[in-house]
mmCIF file of C-alpha atoms in Angstrom:
data_model
loop_
_atom_site.group_PDB
_atom_site.id
_atom_site.type_symbol
_atom_site.label_atom_id
_atom_site.label_comp_id
_atom_site.label_asym_id
_atom_site.label_seq_id
_atom_site.Cartn_x
_atom_site.Cartn_y
_atom_site.Cartn_z
ATOM 1 C CA MET E 1 21.837 25.446 26.252
ATOM 2 C CA PHE E 2 18.222 24.655 27.113
ATOM 3 C CA HIS E 3 17.145 25.719 23.608
ATOM 4 C CA PHE E 4 19.722 23.344 22.084
ATOM 5 C CA ILE E 5 18.506 20.429 24.239
ATOM 6 C CA LYS E 6 14.851 21.224 23.471
ATOM 7 C CA SER E 7 15.602 21.542 19.745
ATOM 8 C CA SER E 8 17.557 18.267 19.702
ATOM 9 C CA PHE E 9 14.811 16.524 21.661
ATOM 10 C CA ASN E 10 12.117 17.758 19.244
ATOM 11 C CA LYS E 11 14.117 16.652 16.196
ATOM 12 C CA HIS E 12 14.758 13.254 17.795
ATOM 13 C CA ARG E 13 11.063 12.909 18.791
ATOM 14 C CA LYS E 14 9.874 13.782 15.268
ATOM 15 C CA PHE E 15 12.356 11.304 13.774
ATOM 16 C CA CYS E 16 11.249 8.560 16.192
ATOM 17 C CA LEU E 17 7.565 9.217 15.502
ATOM 18 C CA ARG E 18 8.195 9.131 11.762
ATOM 19 C CA MET E 19 10.214 5.939 12.081
ATOM 20 C CA LYS E 20 7.580 4.415 14.365
ATOM 21 C CA ASN E 21 4.857 5.064 11.754
ATOM 22 C CA THR E 22 7.083 3.702 8.982
ATOM 23 C CA VAL E 23 8.008 0.586 10.953
ATOM 24 C CA ILE E 24 4.368 -0.049 11.920
ATOM 25 C CA PHE E 25 3.321 0.362 8.271
ATOM 26 C CA LEU E 26 6.058 -1.992 7.060
ATOM 27 C CA CYS E 27 5.419 -4.593 9.779
ATOM 28 C CA LEU E 28 1.708 -4.493 9.076
ATOM 29 C CA LEU E 29 2.255 -5.146 5.395
ATOM 30 C CA VAL E 30 5.063 -7.683 5.698
ATOM 31 C CA CYS E 31 3.353 -9.724 8.407
ATOM 32 C CA VAL E 32 0.160 -10.165 6.380
ATOM 33 C CA GLY E 33 1.496 -10.500 2.852
ATOM 34 C CA SER E 34 4.614 -12.222 1.654
ATOM 35 C CA GLN E 35 5.608 -9.478 -0.763
ATOM 36 C CA ASN E 36 8.787 -7.501 -0.286
ATOM 37 C CA ILE E 37 7.864 -3.874 0.449
ATOM 38 C CA THR E 38 10.199 -0.915 0.305
ATOM 39 C CA ILE E 39 9.239 2.628 1.213
ATOM 40 C CA ILE E 40 10.917 4.738 -1.447
ATOM 41 C CA LYS E 41 10.003 8.140 -0.060
ATOM 42 C CA GLU E 42 7.780 9.532 2.649
ATOM 43 C CA ASP E 43 6.800 13.206 2.643
ATOM 44 C CA LYS E 44 4.776 14.482 5.589
ATOM 45 C CA ARG E 45 3.309 17.936 5.247
ATOM 46 C CA LYS E 46 0.868 19.902 7.354
ATOM 47 C CA HIS E 47 -2.304 18.572 5.688
ATOM 48 C CA ILE E 48 -1.152 15.534 3.686
ATOM 49 C CA THR E 49 1.201 12.564 3.871
ATOM 50 C CA ILE E 50 2.588 11.158 0.618
ATOM 51 C CA THR E 51 4.242 7.745 0.718
ATOM 52 C CA GLU E 52 5.775 6.013 -2.278
ATOM 53 C CA VAL E 53 6.188 2.247 -1.994
ATOM 54 C CA GLU E 54 7.667 -0.486 -4.143
ATOM 55 C CA LEU E 55 5.865 -3.824 -3.888
ATOM 56 C CA ASN E 56 7.621 -6.970 -5.094
ATOM 57 C CA TYR E 57 5.387 -10.033 -5.306
ATOM 58 C CA ALA E 58 6.868 -13.516 -5.589
ATOM 59 C CA PRO E 59 5.230 -15.939 -8.033
ATOM 60 C CA GLY E 60 1.821 -16.983 -6.677
ATOM 61 C CA ASP E 61 1.708 -14.250 -3.990
ATOM 62 C CA HIS E 62 -1.956 -13.262 -3.517
ATOM 63 C CA GLY E 63 -1.132 -10.049 -1.646
ATOM 64 C CA LEU E 64 -2.891 -8.510 1.338
ATOM 65 C CA LEU E 65 -6.296 -9.030 2.865
ATOM 66 C CA PRO E 66 -8.970 -6.443 1.916
ATOM 67 C CA HIS E 67 -7.926 -2.996 3.120
ATOM 68 C CA ARG E 68 -8.347 0.715 2.485
ATOM 69 C CA HIS E 69 -6.210 3.822 2.638
ATOM 70 C CA PRO E 70 -7.232 7.176 4.157
ATOM 71 C CA GLY E 71 -6.730 8.914 0.822
ATOM 72 C CA PRO E 72 -6.418 8.103 -2.868
ATOM 73 C CA THR E 73 -3.715 5.797 -4.208
ATOM 74 C CA VAL E 74 -2.181 5.652 -7.675
ATOM 75 C CA GLY E 75 0.087 2.924 -8.952
ATOM 76 C CA TYR E 76 1.976 1.523 -11.894
ATOM 77 C CA VAL E 77 2.792 -2.086 -12.779
ATOM 78 C CA VAL E 78 6.501 -2.139 -13.577
ATOM 79 C CA GLU E 79 6.947 -5.867 -14.173
ATOM 80 C CA GLY E 80 4.759 -8.952 -14.496
ATOM 81 C CA LYS E 81 0.974 -9.207 -14.195
ATOM 82 C CA PHE E 82 -1.031 -7.789 -11.281
ATOM 83 C CA LEU E 83 -4.480 -9.073 -10.236
ATOM 84 C CA PHE E 84 -6.297 -5.929 -9.123
ATOM 85 C CA GLN E 85 -9.770 -5.136 -7.796
ATOM 86 C CA VAL E 86 -11.196 -2.249 -5.768
ATOM 87 C CA SER E 87 -14.748 -1.770 -4.509
ATOM 88 C CA SER E 88 -15.224 1.309 -6.706
ATOM 89 C CA GLY E 89 -13.819 -0.219 -9.876
ATOM 90 C CA GLY E 90 -15.930 -3.165 -10.974
ATOM 91 C CA PRO E 91 -14.741 -6.731 -11.545
ATOM 92 C CA PRO E 92 -11.183 -7.968 -10.971
ATOM 93 C CA ARG E 93 -8.698 -7.159 -13.726
ATOM 94 C CA ILE E 94 -5.267 -8.403 -14.680
ATOM 95 C CA LEU E 95 -2.986 -5.434 -15.268
ATOM 96 C CA ALA E 96 0.104 -6.010 -17.406
ATOM 97 C CA ALA E 97 3.424 -4.209 -17.028
ATOM 98 C CA GLY E 98 3.055 -0.623 -18.220
ATOM 99 C CA THR E 99 -0.467 -0.227 -16.822
ATOM 100 C CA SER E 100 -1.463 2.315 -14.189
ATOM 101 C CA PHE E 101 -4.297 2.084 -11.654
ATOM 102 C CA GLU E 102 -6.003 4.157 -8.996
ATOM 103 C CA GLU E 103 -7.945 3.681 -5.793
ATOM 104 C CA VAL E 104 -10.320 6.447 -4.773
ATOM 105 C CA ASP E 105 -10.428 7.765 -1.220
ATOM 106 C CA GLY E 106 -12.050 5.160 1.051
ATOM 107 C CA ALA E 107 -12.401 2.409 -1.583
ATOM 108 C CA VAL E 108 -11.705 -1.127 -0.398
ATOM 109 C CA HIS E 109 -8.739 -2.756 -2.141
ATOM 110 C CA ILE E 110 -10.175 -6.254 -2.563
ATOM 111 C CA TRP E 111 -7.437 -7.986 -4.571
ATOM 112 C CA GLY E 112 -3.892 -6.918 -5.344
ATOM 113 C CA GLY E 113 -1.349 -9.629 -5.980
ATOM 114 C CA ASN E 114 0.732 -11.493 -8.519
ATOM 115 C CA ALA E 115 -1.426 -12.955 -11.288
ATOM 116 C CA SER E 116 1.295 -15.461 -12.179
ATOM 117 C CA ASN E 117 2.596 -18.578 -10.460
ATOM 118 C CA GLU E 118 5.752 -18.479 -12.600
ATOM 119 C CA THR E 119 7.063 -14.905 -12.737
ATOM 120 C CA LYS E 120 7.431 -12.113 -10.204
ATOM 121 C CA CYS E 121 5.439 -8.886 -10.211
ATOM 122 C CA LYS E 122 6.641 -5.391 -9.290
ATOM 123 C CA VAL E 123 4.359 -2.425 -8.551
ATOM 124 C CA ILE E 124 5.141 1.165 -7.585
ATOM 125 C CA ALA E 125 2.363 2.947 -5.661
ATOM 126 C CA THR E 126 1.888 6.409 -4.200
ATOM 127 C CA VAL E 127 -0.414 6.478 -1.181
ATOM 128 C CA PHE E 128 -1.896 9.797 -0.108
ATOM 129 C CA GLY E 129 -3.052 10.115 3.466
ATOM 130 C CA ARG E 130 -3.736 12.456 6.303
ATOM 131 C CA PRO E 131 -1.232 13.184 9.073
ATOM 132 C CA GLY E 132 -1.834 11.033 12.119
ATOM 133 C CA GLU E 133 -3.904 8.406 10.285
ATOM 134 C CA PRO E 134 -2.580 4.937 9.426
ATOM 135 C CA LEU E 135 -1.729 4.432 5.769
ATOM 136 C CA LEU E 136 -3.547 1.116 5.711
ATOM 137 C CA GLU E 137 -6.595 -0.218 7.522
ATOM 138 C CA PHE E 138 -7.742 -3.811 7.106
ATOM 139 C CA VAL E 139 -11.452 -4.319 6.471
ATOM 140 C CA LYS E 140 -12.447 -7.308 8.556
ATOM 141 C CA ASP E 141 -14.825 -9.866 7.013
ATOM 142 C CA TYR E 142 -15.089 -7.975 3.713
ATOM 143 C CA PRO E 143 -16.879 -10.323 1.268
ATOM 144 C CA ARG E 144 -14.801 -11.370 -1.713
ATOM 145 C CA GLN E 145 -14.611 -14.269 -4.089
ATOM 146 C CA THR E 146 -11.791 -16.775 -3.879
ATOM 147 C CA TRP E 147 -8.485 -16.054 -5.598
ATOM 148 C CA SER E 148 -9.278 -18.636 -8.306
ATOM 149 C CA GLU E 149 -12.712 -17.118 -8.968
ATOM 150 C CA ALA E 150 -11.258 -13.601 -9.159
ATOM 151 C CA TYR E 151 -8.471 -14.777 -11.469
ATOM 152 C CA ASP E 152 -10.900 -16.654 -13.768
ATOM 153 C CA LYS E 153 -13.275 -13.677 -13.913
ATOM 154 C CA ALA E 154 -10.390 -11.320 -14.715
ATOM 155 C CA ASN E 155 -9.235 -13.592 -17.549
ATOM 156 C CA LYS E 156 -12.738 -13.665 -19.035
ATOM 157 C CA CYS E 157 -12.955 -9.859 -18.935
ATOM 158 C CA SER E 158 -9.527 -9.349 -20.555
#
């Protein structure tokens, strides 16, 4: 009977820890940005955590403050236009539906939001991380241009 209680406790503890990390990640994102975020799948292994998220940006949503992930991130713009800039990738760009992007390990995600004030934008991203580390860390006081400047620069480069 003790083994059953211990086993049930461990399963419950693991579930609660996983849910706690998921809830913290979701609250962190939702409280800072106005986009609707859905975790599609989370796979925690011994040496890596893989989290797939769906990000839905309302028209005019500028996204999150500058942040980084503990591992690389890859994404795909499903719908709309996405204003995107990372510290390792040069100037801001506007990515149209059907375009993929990547963030290298440790790069600062400077801009990531809807490039339109009229239509919504949908992005699917896979975030790779390390067990026990947060999936997102804000970079306080990271220098960046205003949204309008980033948008104008991205339009000139397109």
